[in-house]
Short mmCIF file of C-alpha atoms and ligand atoms in Angstrom, two decimals:
data_model
loop_
_atom_site.label_atom_id
_atom_site.label_comp_id
_atom_site.label_asym_id
_atom_site.label_seq_id
_atom_site.Cartn_x
_atom_site.Cartn_y
_atom_site.Cartn_z
CA MET A 591 0.00 0.00 0.00
CA ALA A 592 1.31 3.41 -0.92
CA LYS A 593 2.24 5.68 2.02
CA PRO A 594 0.07 8.81 2.31
CA PRO A 595 1.89 11.97 1.36
CA LEU A 596 3.61 13.60 4.36
CA SER A 597 1.54 16.78 4.10
CA GLN A 598 -1.68 14.82 4.95
CA PRO A 599 -2.54 14.43 8.70
CA LEU A 600 -2.38 10.89 10.10
CA SER A 601 -5.80 9.60 11.18
CA ALA A 602 -6.66 6.76 13.58
CA PRO A 603 -7.54 3.57 11.75
CA GLU A 604 -11.25 3.04 11.47
CA LEU A 605 -12.19 0.29 13.97
CA SER A 606 -15.20 -1.90 13.65
CA ASP A 607 -17.64 -2.37 16.56
CA ARG A 608 -16.30 -5.83 16.98
CA GLN A 609 -12.74 -4.52 17.26
CA PHE A 610 -13.85 -1.92 19.82
CA ARG A 611 -15.59 -4.65 21.80
CA ARG A 612 -12.42 -6.77 21.75
CA MET A 613 -10.32 -3.78 22.77
CA PHE A 614 -12.70 -3.12 25.68
CA HIS A 615 -12.49 -6.79 26.62
CA TYR A 616 -8.70 -6.65 26.86
CA LEU A 617 -8.42 -3.34 28.70
CA PRO A 618 -5.76 -3.87 31.40
CA ILE A 619 -7.66 -1.71 33.92
CA PRO A 620 -10.82 -3.35 35.31
CA THR A 621 -13.57 -1.48 33.50
CA VAL A 622 -17.36 -1.83 33.04
CA LEU A 623 -19.88 -0.07 30.90
CA LEU A 624 -23.20 0.57 32.63
CA GLY A 625 -26.43 1.37 30.80
CA PRO A 626 -28.77 4.17 31.91
CA ASP A 627 -30.55 1.65 34.19
CA LYS A 628 -27.20 0.86 35.92
CA ARG A 629 -27.06 -2.58 34.32
CA VAL A 630 -23.67 -3.90 33.13
CA LEU A 631 -23.55 -3.76 29.33
CA ALA A 632 -19.91 -4.80 29.00
CA ALA A 633 -17.11 -5.83 31.34
CA SER A 634 -13.41 -6.14 30.61
CA GLN A 635 -11.69 -9.45 31.24
CA SER A 636 -9.58 -7.74 33.89
CA PHE A 637 -12.80 -6.59 35.63
CA LEU A 638 -14.21 -10.14 35.76
CA GLU A 639 -10.89 -11.49 37.03
CA HIS A 640 -10.53 -8.71 39.56
CA TYR A 641 -13.89 -9.50 41.15
CA GLY A 642 -13.74 -13.27 40.45
CA LEU A 643 -16.94 -13.16 38.37
CA GLY A 644 -18.14 -15.17 35.41
CA ARG A 645 -19.55 -13.15 32.47
CA ASP A 646 -23.10 -14.18 33.43
CA GLU A 647 -22.61 -12.93 36.95
CA ALA A 648 -21.75 -9.48 35.63
CA LEU A 649 -23.55 -8.82 32.37
CA GLY A 650 -27.13 -7.63 32.78
CA HIS A 651 -26.76 -7.16 36.54
CA ARG A 652 -26.99 -3.82 38.25
CA CYS A 653 -23.75 -2.15 39.35
CA TYR A 654 -24.46 -2.46 43.13
CA GLU A 655 -25.14 -6.21 42.67
CA VAL A 656 -21.77 -6.59 40.98
CA PHE A 657 -19.61 -4.24 43.06
CA ARG A 658 -21.15 -4.77 46.45
CA ARG A 659 -23.04 -8.00 45.92
CA GLY A 660 -25.92 -5.98 47.42
CA GLN A 661 -29.63 -6.06 46.67
CA GLU A 662 -30.16 -2.39 47.46
CA PRO A 663 -28.85 0.52 45.40
CA CYS A 664 -26.16 2.64 47.06
CA PRO A 665 -27.54 5.56 49.11
CA PRO A 666 -27.97 8.65 46.88
CA LYS A 667 -25.43 10.50 49.03
CA ILE A 668 -22.59 8.28 47.79
CA CYS A 669 -23.91 7.16 44.37
CA ARG A 670 -22.27 9.21 41.59
CA PHE A 671 -24.04 7.48 38.70
CA ALA A 672 -26.65 10.19 38.14
CA ALA A 673 -24.01 12.93 38.25
CA ALA A 674 -21.90 11.00 35.74
CA MET A 675 -24.89 10.59 33.44
CA GLU A 676 -25.33 14.36 33.55
CA GLY A 677 -21.78 14.69 32.31
CA GLN A 678 -19.95 15.90 35.43
CA PRO A 679 -16.25 15.42 34.89
CA GLY A 680 -13.67 14.03 37.36
CA LEU A 681 -16.05 11.87 39.37
CA SER A 682 -14.74 9.05 41.52
CA ASN A 683 -15.93 6.82 44.32
CA PHE A 684 -14.02 5.23 47.16
CA HIS A 685 -14.87 1.62 47.83
CA GLU A 686 -13.42 -0.75 50.43
CA TYR A 687 -14.25 -4.33 51.31
CA MET A 688 -12.79 -7.67 52.38
CA ASP A 689 -12.15 -9.95 49.42
CA PRO A 690 -13.00 -13.71 49.57
CA LEU A 691 -9.44 -14.39 50.78
CA GLY A 692 -10.03 -12.07 53.72
CA ARG A 693 -7.77 -9.29 52.41
CA TRP A 694 -8.74 -5.68 52.89
CA VAL A 695 -9.17 -3.99 49.51
CA ALA A 696 -9.47 -0.28 48.80
CA GLU A 697 -10.51 0.92 45.38
CA GLU A 698 -11.02 4.16 43.62
CA ILE A 699 -13.69 3.94 40.90
CA HIS A 700 -13.59 6.61 38.20
CA LEU A 701 -16.83 7.42 36.42
CA SER A 702 -17.19 9.03 33.01
CA ARG A 703 -20.16 9.38 30.69
CA LEU A 704 -20.38 7.65 27.31
CA THR A 705 -22.38 9.52 24.67
CA ASP A 706 -23.45 8.78 21.07
CA GLU A 707 -22.38 10.85 18.11
CA ASP A 708 -25.06 13.42 18.93
CA GLY A 709 -23.97 13.76 22.53
CA ARG A 710 -26.86 11.76 23.97
CA PRO A 711 -25.86 9.76 27.08
CA LEU A 712 -25.58 6.05 26.45
CA GLY A 713 -24.25 5.05 29.84
CA VAL A 714 -21.34 5.37 32.24
CA ILE A 715 -17.89 3.83 32.03
CA GLU A 716 -16.49 2.87 35.43
CA SER A 717 -12.84 1.91 35.77
CA VAL A 718 -11.43 0.51 38.95
CA ARG A 719 -8.05 1.39 40.46
CA ASP A 720 -6.80 -0.75 43.32
CA ILE A 721 -5.34 1.65 45.81
CA SER A 722 -5.00 -0.83 48.69
CA GLU A 723 -1.22 -0.58 48.80
CA ALA A 724 -1.17 3.19 48.58
CA LYS A 725 -3.85 3.37 51.28
CA LEU A 726 -1.99 0.93 53.51
CA LEU A 727 1.14 3.01 53.08
CA GLU A 728 -0.81 6.16 53.88
CA ILE A 729 -2.31 4.55 56.97
CA SER A 730 1.02 3.27 58.17
CA LEU A 731 2.56 6.70 57.54
CA THR A 732 -0.21 8.38 59.51
CA GLU A 733 0.23 5.84 62.28
CA THR A 734 4.00 6.33 62.30
CA ASN A 735 3.47 10.08 62.43
CA GLU A 736 1.00 9.73 65.25
CA LEU A 737 3.33 7.41 67.12
CA LEU A 738 6.22 9.82 66.59
CA ASN A 739 4.10 12.70 67.83
CA CYS A 740 3.07 10.68 70.87
CA LEU A 741 6.69 9.81 71.58
CA LEU A 742 7.89 13.37 71.16
CA ASN A 743 5.07 14.70 73.29
CA SER A 744 5.72 12.13 76.01
CA MET A 745 9.40 12.93 76.18
CA VAL A 746 10.59 14.68 79.30
CA GLY A 747 11.51 18.15 78.22
CA VAL A 748 10.83 20.49 75.37
CA VAL A 749 11.82 18.93 72.05
CA VAL A 750 12.55 21.49 69.34
CA ALA A 751 13.59 20.81 65.76
CA THR A 752 14.91 23.75 63.76
CA ASP A 753 16.34 24.13 60.28
CA LEU A 754 19.88 25.42 59.87
CA GLU A 755 18.53 28.99 59.80
CA ASP A 756 17.18 28.49 63.35
CA ARG A 757 13.54 28.43 62.20
CA ILE A 758 11.43 26.18 64.39
CA LEU A 759 9.99 23.26 62.39
CA PHE A 760 8.58 21.26 65.25
CA VAL A 761 8.13 21.73 68.97
CA ASN A 762 6.37 19.34 71.32
CA HIS A 763 3.52 20.16 73.68
CA ASN A 764 5.79 20.51 76.70
CA ALA A 765 6.64 23.99 75.41
CA GLN A 766 3.33 25.13 76.85
CA GLU A 767 3.76 23.62 80.29
CA VAL A 768 7.41 24.57 80.66
CA ALA A 769 7.55 27.98 78.99
CA GLY A 770 3.95 28.99 78.32
CA TYR A 771 4.10 28.83 74.49
CA LEU A 772 1.62 26.94 72.31
CA PRO A 773 3.55 24.80 69.80
CA GLU A 774 1.64 26.31 66.87
CA GLU A 775 2.68 29.84 67.79
CA LEU A 776 6.35 28.82 67.79
CA VAL A 777 6.50 26.93 64.51
CA GLY A 778 8.11 29.13 61.86
CA LYS A 779 9.65 31.51 64.42
CA SER A 780 13.36 31.75 65.18
CA LEU A 781 14.62 29.81 68.20
CA ARG A 782 17.03 32.70 68.73
CA GLY A 783 14.07 34.78 69.90
CA LEU A 784 13.50 32.36 72.79
CA SER A 785 17.02 32.73 74.18
CA PRO A 786 18.53 35.55 76.21
CA ALA A 787 20.90 37.71 74.13
CA GLY A 788 23.94 35.82 72.85
CA GLU A 789 22.87 32.50 74.41
CA TYR A 790 21.70 30.81 71.22
CA GLU A 791 24.92 31.77 69.40
CA ARG A 792 26.97 30.34 72.29
CA LEU A 793 25.16 26.97 72.05
CA ARG A 794 25.51 26.87 68.25
CA ASP A 795 29.25 27.52 68.54
CA ILE A 796 29.60 24.65 71.01
CA LEU A 797 27.64 22.32 68.72
CA GLU A 798 29.68 23.33 65.69
CA GLU A 799 32.95 22.76 67.54
CA SER A 800 31.90 19.40 68.96
CA LYS A 801 30.91 18.02 65.55
CA GLY A 802 28.63 15.58 67.35
CA PRO A 803 25.93 15.48 69.99
CA VAL A 804 26.33 17.82 72.95
CA ARG A 805 24.76 16.93 76.28
CA GLY A 806 24.01 18.67 79.55
CA LEU A 807 24.69 22.30 78.65
CA ARG A 808 23.32 24.76 81.17
CA SER A 809 21.42 27.55 79.52
CA LYS A 810 18.33 29.70 79.80
CA ILE A 811 15.23 30.35 77.76
CA VAL A 812 12.90 33.28 77.90
CA LYS A 813 9.43 32.22 78.97
CA ARG A 814 6.28 33.73 77.54
CA ASP A 815 5.94 35.97 80.61
CA GLY A 816 9.42 37.38 79.89
CA THR A 817 11.21 35.67 82.79
CA ASP A 818 14.26 33.48 82.29
CA LEU A 819 14.02 29.74 82.88
CA PRO A 820 17.17 27.74 83.63
CA VAL A 821 17.37 24.68 81.38
CA LEU A 822 19.69 21.78 80.62
CA VAL A 823 20.15 21.40 76.87
CA ASN A 824 21.04 18.40 74.69
CA LEU A 825 21.84 19.28 71.07
CA ASN A 826 22.47 17.36 67.91
CA TYR A 827 22.31 17.86 64.18
CA ILE A 828 19.49 16.27 62.20
CA TYR A 829 21.02 14.45 59.23
CA ARG A 830 19.62 13.47 55.84
CA ASN A 831 21.84 11.40 53.56
CA GLY A 832 24.75 12.24 55.83
CA MET A 833 24.24 16.01 55.51
CA PRO A 834 23.07 18.15 58.43
CA ILE A 835 19.69 19.68 57.59
CA GLY A 836 18.63 20.95 61.00
CA ILE A 837 19.21 20.90 64.75
CA LEU A 838 17.38 18.93 67.41
CA SER A 839 17.35 20.49 70.88
CA ILE A 840 15.95 18.91 74.02
CA LEU A 841 15.53 21.38 76.87
CA ARG A 842 14.80 20.36 80.43
CA ASP A 843 13.57 22.63 83.20
CA ILE A 844 16.17 22.42 85.99
CA ARG A 845 14.63 24.71 88.59
CA GLU A 846 13.94 21.79 90.93
CA ARG A 847 17.35 20.30 90.34
CA MET A 848 19.05 23.64 91.08
CA GLU A 849 17.03 24.00 94.25
CA MET A 850 18.11 20.49 95.30
CA GLU A 851 21.73 21.31 94.52
CA ARG A 852 21.45 24.44 96.63
CA HIS A 853 20.05 22.42 99.55
CA LEU A 854 22.71 19.78 99.09
CA ASN A 855 25.48 22.37 99.07
CA SER A 856 24.17 24.07 102.13
CA ALA A 857 23.80 20.68 103.88
CA ARG A 858 27.38 19.84 102.88
CA MET A 859 28.55 23.20 104.17
CA GLN A 860 26.70 22.58 107.42
CA VAL A 861 28.31 19.18 107.86
CA MET A 862 31.74 20.66 107.16
CA GLN A 863 30.99 23.50 109.51
CA SER A 864 29.86 21.25 112.34
CA ASP A 865 32.87 18.94 111.87
CA LYS A 866 35.17 21.92 111.98
CA LEU A 867 33.38 23.33 115.00
CA ALA A 868 33.48 19.99 116.80
CA VAL A 869 37.28 19.84 116.48
CA LEU A 870 37.67 23.46 117.46
CA GLY A 871 35.22 22.93 120.29
CA ARG A 872 37.35 20.22 121.86
CA MET A 873 40.44 22.39 121.50
CA ALA A 874 38.66 25.42 122.89
CA ALA A 875 37.38 23.52 125.91
CA GLY A 876 40.92 22.47 126.82
CA VAL A 877 42.29 25.97 126.42
CA ALA A 878 39.38 27.51 128.31
CA HIS A 879 39.92 25.18 131.27
CA GLU A 880 43.57 26.19 131.44
CA LEU A 881 42.83 29.90 131.14
CA ASN A 882 39.96 30.12 133.57
CA ASN A 883 41.98 29.76 136.79
CA PRO A 884 44.85 32.13 135.95
CA LEU A 885 42.31 34.70 134.76
CA THR A 886 40.41 34.45 138.02
CA GLY A 887 43.73 34.96 139.79
CA ILE A 888 44.57 38.07 137.72
CA THR A 889 41.16 39.60 138.39
CA ILE A 890 41.19 38.92 142.13
CA TYR A 891 44.80 39.96 142.72
CA GLY A 892 44.45 42.98 140.49
CA GLU A 893 41.40 44.14 142.50
CA LEU A 894 43.29 43.51 145.77
CA VAL A 895 46.26 45.62 144.64
CA ARG A 896 43.88 48.39 143.47
CA GLU A 897 42.14 48.42 146.81
CA SER A 898 45.47 48.59 148.65
CA LEU A 899 46.52 51.73 146.77
CA PRO A 900 45.08 55.22 147.19
CA PRO A 901 42.46 56.07 144.52
CA ASP A 902 44.70 58.78 143.02
CA HIS A 903 47.72 56.53 142.76
CA PRO A 904 49.29 56.74 139.26
CA ALA A 905 49.13 52.93 138.89
CA GLN A 906 45.32 52.89 139.39
CA ALA A 907 44.53 53.45 135.70
CA ASP A 908 46.89 50.67 134.56
CA LEU A 909 45.56 48.29 137.19
CA LYS A 910 41.96 49.00 136.13
CA ARG A 911 42.96 48.25 132.57
CA ILE A 912 44.47 44.94 133.71
CA VAL A 913 41.31 43.96 135.62
CA ASP A 914 39.00 45.04 132.77
CA ASP A 915 41.00 43.12 130.19
CA ALA A 916 41.07 40.04 132.42
CA ASP A 917 37.27 40.32 132.73
CA ARG A 918 36.99 40.48 129.00
CA CYS A 919 39.14 37.40 128.72
CA ARG A 920 36.86 35.62 131.19
CA ASP A 921 33.91 36.53 128.96
CA ILE A 922 35.74 34.99 126.03
CA VAL A 923 36.50 31.88 128.08
CA ARG A 924 32.80 31.64 129.01
CA ASP A 925 31.88 31.92 125.31
CA LEU A 926 34.38 29.23 124.46
CA LEU A 927 32.90 26.94 127.06
CA ASP A 928 29.36 27.66 125.91
CA TYR A 929 30.49 26.98 122.40
CA SER A 930 32.26 23.76 123.24
CA ARG A 931 30.50 21.97 126.04
CA GLN A 932 27.64 23.70 127.88
CA SER A 933 28.24 23.53 131.55
CA ASN A 934 25.20 23.56 133.86
CA THR A 935 22.88 22.26 131.17
CA GLN A 936 19.32 22.05 132.39
CA LEU A 937 16.54 21.19 130.02
CA GLU A 938 13.17 22.76 130.67
CA ASP A 939 10.00 23.68 128.78
CA LEU A 940 10.45 27.25 127.67
CA ASP A 941 8.40 29.72 125.70
CA LEU A 942 10.71 30.88 122.92
CA SER A 943 9.14 34.37 122.92
CA LEU A 944 9.87 34.79 126.65
CA VAL A 945 13.51 33.78 126.22
CA VAL A 946 13.93 36.20 123.31
CA GLY A 947 12.31 38.94 125.43
CA GLU A 948 14.70 38.21 128.30
CA ALA A 949 17.68 38.40 125.94
CA LEU A 950 16.45 41.73 124.62
CA ALA A 951 16.21 43.10 128.15
CA LEU A 952 19.68 41.80 129.01
CA VAL A 953 21.61 43.35 126.13
CA PRO A 954 23.58 46.20 127.72
CA GLN A 955 21.73 49.47 127.27
CA ASP A 956 24.76 51.34 125.98
CA SER A 957 24.83 49.12 122.92
CA LEU A 958 21.18 49.82 122.21
CA GLY A 959 22.09 53.26 120.94
CA LEU A 960 19.98 56.35 121.20
CA HIS A 961 18.34 56.19 117.81
CA VAL A 962 17.52 52.54 117.54
CA GLN A 963 13.83 51.74 117.47
CA VAL A 964 13.04 48.30 118.85
CA VAL A 965 9.96 46.59 117.38
CA THR A 966 8.73 43.29 118.80
CA ASP A 967 6.22 40.99 117.16
CA PHE A 968 5.86 37.97 119.42
CA SER A 969 3.64 34.98 118.73
CA PRO A 970 0.29 35.33 120.56
CA VAL A 971 0.50 31.66 121.58
CA PRO A 972 3.39 30.19 123.60
CA LEU A 973 6.06 28.58 121.41
CA LEU A 974 7.24 25.75 123.61
CA VAL A 975 10.77 24.46 123.15
CA GLN A 976 12.84 22.21 125.36
CA SER A 977 16.10 23.89 126.04
CA ASP A 978 18.58 25.19 128.55
CA ARG A 979 17.42 28.70 129.40
CA LYS A 980 20.92 30.17 129.84
CA LEU A 981 22.18 28.75 126.57
CA LEU A 982 19.17 29.80 124.55
CA ARG A 983 19.25 33.26 126.05
CA GLN A 984 22.91 33.53 125.08
CA VAL A 985 21.96 32.72 121.47
CA PHE A 986 19.65 35.70 121.29
CA ILE A 987 21.92 38.01 123.28
CA ASN A 988 24.63 37.37 120.69
CA LEU A 989 22.29 37.93 117.73
CA ILE A 990 20.77 41.08 119.19
CA THR A 991 24.20 42.48 120.11
CA ASN A 992 25.41 41.87 116.54
CA ALA A 993 22.30 43.57 115.16
CA PHE A 994 22.93 46.66 117.28
CA ASP A 995 26.60 46.67 116.34
CA ALA A 996 25.66 46.50 112.66
CA MET A 997 23.37 49.54 112.98
CA ASP A 998 25.97 51.63 114.77
CA GLY A 999 23.42 53.32 116.99
CA ARG A 1000 20.86 54.25 114.34
CA GLY A 1001 18.13 52.17 112.77
CA ARG A 1002 15.40 49.68 113.62
CA LEU A 1003 15.63 46.29 115.32
CA THR A 1004 12.72 43.95 114.69
CA VAL A 1005 12.35 40.82 116.77
CA ARG A 1006 9.68 38.35 115.69
CA THR A 1007 8.64 34.91 116.90
CA TYR A 1008 6.23 32.49 115.26
CA ALA A 1009 5.58 28.82 114.43
CA ASP A 1010 6.13 27.99 110.77
CA GLY A 1011 4.06 25.67 108.57
CA GLU A 1012 6.13 22.67 109.65
CA GLY A 1013 5.63 23.33 113.36
CA LEU A 1014 9.16 24.66 113.89
CA ARG A 1015 9.56 27.42 116.46
CA CYS A 1016 11.08 30.42 114.71
CA ALA A 1017 12.64 33.67 115.82
CA GLU A 1018 13.83 36.41 113.50
CA ILE A 1019 16.25 39.16 114.47
CA ALA A 1020 16.23 41.82 111.77
CA ASP A 1021 18.32 44.97 111.70
CA THR A 1022 18.69 47.87 109.30
CA GLY A 1023 22.50 47.79 109.35
CA GLY A 1024 24.81 47.64 106.37
CA GLY A 1025 24.43 43.88 105.76
CA ILE A 1026 26.98 41.10 105.36
CA THR A 1027 29.17 41.18 102.26
CA PRO A 1028 29.11 38.07 100.04
CA GLU A 1029 32.79 37.34 100.73
CA HIS A 1030 32.14 37.31 104.49
CA MET A 1031 28.99 35.20 104.24
CA ASP A 1032 30.65 31.78 104.44
CA LYS A 1033 32.99 32.87 107.27
CA ILE A 1034 30.66 34.47 109.78
CA PHE A 1035 30.04 31.22 111.68
CA ASP A 1036 33.78 30.47 111.91
CA PRO A 1037 35.21 30.89 115.38
CA PHE A 1038 37.33 34.04 115.72
CA PHE A 1039 36.08 35.55 112.47
CA THR A 1040 35.23 39.15 113.15
CA THR A 1041 35.07 42.36 111.18
CA LYS A 1042 34.78 44.43 114.33
CA PRO A 1043 37.69 46.54 115.60
CA PRO A 1044 40.12 44.96 118.09
CA GLY A 1045 38.66 44.95 121.58
CA LYS A 1046 35.08 44.99 120.27
CA GLY A 1047 34.64 41.63 118.58
CA THR A 1048 35.96 38.19 119.47
CA GLY A 1049 34.46 36.36 116.51
CA LEU A 1050 32.87 33.82 118.85
CA GLY A 1051 29.29 35.11 119.03
CA LEU A 1052 27.89 33.36 115.96
CA SER A 1053 29.99 30.23 116.55
CA VAL A 1054 28.36 29.93 119.97
CA VAL A 1055 24.94 30.48 118.38
CA TYR A 1056 25.68 27.84 115.76
CA GLY A 1057 27.01 25.30 118.28
CA VAL A 1058 24.11 25.76 120.72
CA LEU A 1059 21.48 25.47 118.00
CA ALA A 1060 23.14 22.44 116.44
CA ARG A 1061 22.87 20.69 119.78
CA HIS A 1062 19.21 21.66 119.93
CA GLU A 1063 18.74 20.13 116.48
CA GLY A 1064 17.86 23.63 115.45
CA LYS A 1065 19.22 25.89 112.75
CA ILE A 1066 20.53 29.38 112.27
CA SER A 1067 20.54 31.00 108.85
CA VAL A 1068 20.80 34.39 107.26
CA LYS A 1069 17.33 34.85 105.84
CA GLU A 1070 18.30 37.97 103.98
CA THR A 1071 21.08 40.50 103.95
CA GLY A 1072 21.96 43.54 101.92
CA PRO A 1073 22.41 47.28 102.20
CA GLN A 1074 18.91 47.48 103.71
CA GLY A 1075 19.90 45.24 106.64
CA THR A 1076 20.16 41.67 107.80
CA THR A 1077 17.66 39.13 109.12
CA PHE A 1078 18.86 36.10 111.05
CA LEU A 1079 16.41 33.22 111.36
CA VAL A 1080 16.53 30.74 114.25
CA GLN A 1081 14.49 27.52 113.91
CA LEU A 1082 13.98 25.09 116.76
CA PRO A 1083 12.07 21.83 116.97
CA ALA A 1084 9.21 21.62 119.45
CA GLN A 1085 10.31 18.29 120.92
CA ALA A 1086 13.32 17.70 123.15
CA PRO A 1087 16.48 17.41 121.06
CA LYS A 1088 18.03 13.97 121.53
CA THR A 1089 21.57 15.29 121.21
CA LEU A 1090 21.06 17.68 124.09
CA LEU A 1091 19.36 15.04 126.24
CA GLU A 1092 22.32 12.70 125.73
CA PHE A 1093 24.72 15.50 126.33
CA THR A 1094 22.90 16.62 129.48
CA THR A 1095 23.01 13.14 130.94
CA ARG A 1096 26.66 12.82 130.10
CA VAL A 1097 27.54 16.18 131.67
CA HIS A 1098 25.68 15.38 134.86
CA GLN A 1099 26.95 11.86 135.23
CA ASP A 1100 30.49 11.94 133.94
CA ASP A 1101 31.64 15.47 134.41
CA PRO A 1102 31.07 16.75 137.95
CA ASP A 1103 33.66 19.51 137.36
CA SER A 1104 31.42 21.15 134.84
CA GLU A 1105 29.50 22.93 137.59
CA GLU A 1106 32.53 25.12 138.36
CA ILE A 1107 32.89 26.43 134.88
CA GLY A 1108 30.88 29.17 133.25
P1 ADP B 1119 31.77 39.27 116.61
O1 ADP B 1119 30.43 39.84 116.88
O2 ADP B 1119 32.61 39.18 117.82
O3 ADP B 1119 32.46 39.88 115.47
P2 ADP B 1119 30.29 37.05 115.64
O4 ADP B 1119 30.65 35.61 115.44
O5 ADP B 1119 29.08 37.30 116.44
O6 ADP B 1119 31.56 37.74 116.21
O7 ADP B 1119 30.08 37.72 114.24
C1 ADP B 1119 31.04 37.50 113.22
C2 ADP B 1119 30.90 38.57 112.14
O8 ADP B 1119 29.68 38.39 111.44
C3 ADP B 1119 30.83 39.99 112.64
O9 ADP B 1119 32.11 40.50 112.92
C4 ADP B 1119 30.17 40.68 111.47
O10 ADP B 1119 31.11 40.93 110.43
C5 ADP B 1119 29.22 39.64 110.96
N1 ADP B 1119 27.84 39.86 111.46
C6 ADP B 1119 27.21 39.19 112.44
N2 ADP B 1119 25.97 39.67 112.62
C7 ADP B 1119 25.80 40.66 111.73
C8 ADP B 1119 24.74 41.58 111.41
N3 ADP B 1119 23.56 41.54 112.05
N4 ADP B 1119 24.94 42.48 110.42
C9 ADP B 1119 26.12 42.53 109.76
N5 ADP B 1119 27.16 41.71 110.02
C10 ADP B 1119 27.01 40.80 110.98
#
């Protein structure tokens, strides 16, 4: 046959009806042709095989009998047949069922109208696409995503994924509880904006230098209310095909941990302090014993010599100085003994407020100063403690004396007693003096540490307070200090302290000499 000239357009070969029918029969995609009454006019071989039907079971039957093996037409809400007959394009139906082998099958059925040469509708062609695998994949992807979300949201800490430009791609729900941000308001924003100035850059530099995961960095983030939150940060790059594409940060709120560390440190300091004081106490007791008798001798003989000389004798002034200094030394010896081993210990039920009041009355008037206002705020109910009256009084005499010294004759002394929420008996001695400097803070309870001029301070006052309270299973702490003043807080248990009971018994039974000392 001669080839048509190249200038003529190529046309599809004319196919006979029979050829069209055969072509339809061999269509690889399961396809049916439905008449206007929804009956199957033709079905491809692939359609019959797909549904496991013989020709007779398909041809002449209505679509719902073939697809769903049902007797009832599909509800109008889901049936697209009428719309397809009207010529609506792009129609499809989703269909799922269990096949005879018990497999779950999902199908998408596309509908399109078939018309005659004049455009009159002849029926609807429905072709079936098995989308089971795609659906299963989609479901498993959704499930994996959900699982991942659950995991990320159940993780302790705020999990943040950013791209390399610091833009937040994902953040878990903990962001709300920890820092007050809703995850959706953070996505797309820069993580830099959540860090105090320079902090984010510091962490990035560390990550870049480490070239691997970084754990346990202490940092801060800015919470929604503008306050800083201390956090512990773990960082790592997110890799795809070996190339970093983002950064994963896990931030954990460490407020509780820091609080615990603070308590632990202070407990450690207290243990060290009490060990140190115990050693010094034993030493001090020995020295005090040795000094007490010669000092008594100096005072007595000094007084005797003074009395034997005329009042205007030139040696009078020097002798007075000797007696006064010896007295002062005796005071120090008494402090040392109080600090080290409480002589004359007698436990009794005492009202803490009364003891504090007694101490206040006993502090020498000249140290009260002319311009010091004394404010008392005592508990309206008795605050019973079991203690040795003399020792406890000494605690408050020392604290009140220090408070007056700190104010240098001008200011306000506030003395308060109360029971706290845990039933501890508390007393606060607050002054408006210049406060304790940070470098002195960890030394003030050391024996012989003083910032007072020579002759004024011995550095034993707070050591005595510390030692006495430790034996009472009580505590002394600086509640606050600064240029506005200092508040010391004394806390005592209500019940008899075991340490003191043991000590009292021991003093009375084993140490009869103790009565002479004090
Ligand atoms: P002293 O009173 O003999 O110096 P302390 O042991 O009582 O010995 O006190 C030690 C030091 O603690 C004082 O020298 C002072 O520096 C400081 N201190 C104690 N109480 C206060 C206070 N209320 N305000 C300021 N500093 C204080």
